[in-house]
């Protein structure tokens, strides 16, 4: 494993990338990395993440309490949001929060990224839901995000930005890039008259590829109980991703499926 100093340098490098890519303005955004169950490195609050050096990086415990911080630096005001992700996802070793323009535009318009428009986005992300608005720095955002953590590796934050997480810092950052690329392409294709979506069977084949590759993380391809029985996914994403399944949350999708099945049975019994 890289030394703590090396990881601090990597956080600075990723900070530079999110700033230089225009994914954050001024002092926005934050990044954290898990060292072990009780120690985490995180960016400090209120500094430009594009101009950090390793001395800026703070160390906190699993409650977000400071273990080490150089004079003048305090952990990110959003540390509670990061900690909620780690608490619920033992497979996650890094969390990135940014305000990439197109993804945040969708989050402001209240439109989740659910249309299957390109194989890479379908395989890497599936859908990207929007967690309801919460006041920054309070428990409201962690509470809003929590219900999506078992099903996704990327969440839009309503009227705010995006949150991505993965097994490594680079992968968490790459998820942020993928979310923004997907949102940008969705925006462009809408300007060009609306995207031609991938079909339900095309999406299902991509989901199958993802499962065969054994890709890490959480993804709609792995949600459906039918998958475990080898049947096609019943998740709305498997059925074209264009419903508002992700926005509604996974348990609602399961409920919808149940209601649909019961309705079908009743109609059959009524001979309709
Ligand atoms: P911090 O500088 O406190 O991490 O906050 C930046 C931000 O983007 C809040 O959402």
XYZ file of C-alpha atoms in Angstrom, residues 5-263:
259
model
C 2.319 10.912 2.166
C 1.912 9.320 -1.282
C -1.868 9.145 -0.787
C -1.918 12.814 0.249
C -0.086 13.649 -2.978
C -2.616 11.589 -4.964
C -5.505 13.499 -3.325
C -3.846 16.784 -4.373
C -3.459 15.448 -7.922
C -7.141 14.474 -8.135
C -8.083 17.870 -6.630
C -6.145 19.486 -9.458
C -7.955 17.372 -12.023
C -11.471 18.154 -10.763
C -10.560 21.872 -10.639
C -8.854 21.954 -14.049
C -11.727 20.050 -15.638
C -14.169 22.672 -14.396
C -15.926 20.159 -12.153
C -15.704 22.632 -9.271
C -15.471 26.408 -8.873
C -13.416 28.317 -6.313
C -13.256 26.278 -3.082
C -15.929 23.722 -3.980
C -15.721 19.943 -3.833
C -14.105 17.484 -1.467
C -12.205 14.207 -1.579
C -11.488 11.498 0.986
C -9.560 8.229 1.159
C -9.941 5.418 3.701
C -6.664 4.267 5.282
C -8.274 1.719 7.593
C -11.551 1.378 9.542
C -10.569 4.182 11.942
C -8.435 6.562 9.846
C -9.367 8.584 6.788
C -7.595 11.348 4.867
C -9.736 14.225 3.590
C -9.430 17.594 1.911
C -9.701 20.647 4.151
C -12.700 22.975 4.107
C -12.678 26.273 2.295
C -9.619 25.930 0.061
C -9.370 25.543 -3.692
C -8.976 21.841 -4.344
C -6.919 22.745 -7.412
C -4.024 24.202 -5.444
C -3.483 21.845 -2.509
C -0.179 20.446 -1.254
C 0.116 17.383 1.036
C 0.256 19.562 4.191
C -3.325 20.667 3.499
C -4.739 17.163 3.910
C -6.435 16.326 7.235
C -6.792 12.990 8.997
C -10.091 12.080 10.712
C -11.610 9.095 12.465
C -14.761 7.198 11.447
C -16.896 9.888 13.136
C -15.221 12.671 11.209
C -13.328 13.864 14.295
C -9.871 15.317 13.670
C -6.901 13.041 14.310
C -4.370 15.339 12.668
C -4.645 18.664 10.844
C -2.007 21.312 10.307
C -2.656 24.798 11.737
C -5.197 26.680 9.627
C -6.829 23.557 8.200
C -10.083 21.879 9.221
C -11.698 18.822 7.597
C -14.261 19.314 4.828
C -17.639 20.619 5.945
C -19.125 17.610 4.109
C -17.152 14.982 6.031
C -20.397 13.508 7.456
C -21.534 12.712 3.907
C -18.258 10.895 3.196
C -18.435 8.967 6.460
C -21.997 7.830 5.756
C -20.784 6.287 2.494
C -17.908 4.429 4.212
C -20.217 3.241 6.983
C -22.671 1.710 4.522
C -20.184 0.486 1.942
C -17.225 -1.465 3.377
C -16.024 -2.003 -0.218
C -15.508 1.745 -0.724
C -12.043 3.224 -0.173
C -12.552 6.684 -1.637
C -15.306 9.294 -2.025
C -15.328 12.283 -4.392
C -17.818 15.165 -4.321
C -17.891 17.781 -7.089
C -20.232 20.088 -8.989
C -19.635 19.117 -12.629
C -21.703 21.454 -14.794
C -23.877 19.094 -16.815
C -24.466 16.544 -14.065
C -25.280 19.368 -11.647
C -27.542 20.915 -14.279
C -29.560 17.672 -14.313
C -29.547 17.647 -10.488
C -30.905 21.204 -10.492
C -33.559 20.387 -13.093
C -34.528 17.329 -11.019
C -33.839 14.898 -13.890
C -32.026 11.666 -12.927
C -29.690 10.105 -15.501
C -31.747 7.094 -16.472
C -31.801 6.965 -20.270
C -29.595 4.232 -21.742
C -27.740 6.093 -24.485
C -24.261 4.566 -24.678
C -22.716 1.225 -23.676
C -19.963 2.681 -21.467
C -22.404 4.597 -19.257
C -24.748 1.618 -19.015
C -21.904 -0.704 -17.995
C -20.098 1.701 -15.667
C -23.070 3.367 -14.005
C -26.438 1.946 -15.042
C -28.576 4.812 -13.792
C -27.663 7.778 -11.634
C -30.451 8.715 -9.192
C -30.983 12.080 -7.505
C -30.952 12.190 -3.701
C -33.444 14.800 -2.396
C -32.038 18.204 -1.463
C -30.305 18.617 1.871
C -28.553 21.534 3.509
C -24.773 21.206 3.023
C -22.755 20.213 6.110
C -25.820 18.876 7.996
C -27.011 15.273 8.377
C -29.644 16.007 5.727
C -27.409 15.065 2.784
C -26.054 11.842 4.360
C -29.660 10.884 5.241
C -30.863 11.626 1.702
C -28.032 9.703 0.076
C -28.146 6.625 2.290
C -30.963 4.772 0.560
C -29.071 4.750 -2.749
C -25.790 3.444 -1.396
C -26.571 -0.262 -1.716
C -27.506 0.047 -5.371
C -25.317 2.690 -6.999
C -21.746 4.041 -7.059
C -22.845 7.524 -8.153
C -25.629 9.781 -6.910
C -26.692 13.262 -7.969
C -27.447 15.633 -5.094
C -30.547 17.698 -5.828
C -29.745 21.390 -6.515
C -26.163 20.732 -5.497
C -23.816 18.377 -7.366
C -22.651 14.792 -7.601
C -21.153 12.169 -5.306
C -19.134 9.163 -6.499
C -17.353 6.406 -4.600
C -15.305 3.346 -5.395
C -12.602 0.954 -4.271
C -9.805 3.433 -5.069
C -9.299 7.176 -5.375
C -8.684 6.945 -9.115
C -11.801 4.839 -9.656
C -13.959 7.190 -7.569
C -12.657 10.089 -9.663
C -13.230 8.152 -12.898
C -16.855 7.578 -11.828
C -17.217 11.357 -11.512
C -15.794 11.779 -15.031
C -18.187 9.116 -16.350
C -21.198 10.769 -14.700
C -20.299 14.124 -16.231
C -19.584 12.637 -19.664
C -22.925 10.803 -19.593
C -24.808 13.938 -18.494
C -23.078 16.024 -21.159
C -23.931 13.542 -23.934
C -27.514 13.311 -22.720
C -27.738 17.100 -22.834
C -26.243 17.257 -26.356
C -28.467 14.503 -27.717
C -31.506 16.249 -26.259
C -30.469 19.409 -28.136
C -30.273 17.315 -31.314
C -33.859 16.172 -31.069
C -33.657 13.605 -28.287
C -31.510 10.491 -27.871
C -32.208 7.248 -29.654
C -32.149 5.003 -26.589
C -30.634 1.551 -26.492
C -33.334 -1.096 -26.543
C -34.316 -3.172 -23.550
C -32.475 -6.220 -24.927
C -29.363 -4.153 -25.729
C -29.331 -2.883 -22.130
C -29.817 -6.387 -20.799
C -26.870 -7.661 -22.877
C -24.662 -4.893 -21.481
C -25.778 -5.786 -17.956
C -24.885 -9.389 -18.691
C -21.413 -8.325 -19.859
C -20.944 -6.366 -16.646
C -21.927 -9.396 -14.584
C -19.602 -11.666 -16.597
C -16.685 -9.268 -16.097
C -17.439 -9.377 -12.377
C -17.022 -5.615 -12.127
C -16.807 -4.313 -8.562
C -19.181 -1.886 -6.912
C -22.966 -1.565 -6.877
C -24.949 -1.345 -10.084
C -28.556 -1.830 -11.222
C -27.411 -4.909 -13.184
C -26.979 -6.722 -9.890
C -30.162 -5.551 -8.206
C -32.854 -7.721 -9.560
C -33.769 -10.826 -7.570
C -34.586 -12.452 -10.931
C -30.905 -12.264 -11.858
C -30.106 -14.697 -9.106
C -32.457 -17.169 -10.760
C -30.898 -16.561 -14.159
C -33.963 -14.715 -15.497
C -33.776 -11.322 -17.227
C -33.589 -8.305 -14.945
C -36.931 -6.935 -13.831
C -35.340 -3.684 -12.713
C -36.634 -0.770 -14.722
C -33.121 -0.129 -15.949
C -33.149 -3.568 -17.519
C -36.418 -2.508 -19.044
C -34.821 0.473 -20.759
C -33.776 2.634 -17.870
C -36.133 5.364 -18.992
C -38.594 5.059 -16.160
C -37.970 6.964 -12.986
C -36.900 3.817 -11.147
C -33.663 5.271 -9.881
C -35.306 8.425 -8.660
C -37.870 6.386 -6.788
C -35.408 4.093 -5.093
C -34.886 0.399 -5.305
C -37.488 -0.756 -2.819
C -40.154 1.124 -4.750
C -39.076 -0.636 -7.918
C -39.554 -3.982 -6.228
C -42.984 -2.837 -5.024
C -43.920 -1.671 -8.521
C -42.924 -5.033 -9.924
C -45.022 -6.816 -7.318
C -48.052 -4.614 -8.032
C -47.631 -5.256 -11.778
C -47.522 -9.025 -11.215
C -50.589 -9.005 -8.949
C -52.510 -6.829 -11.442
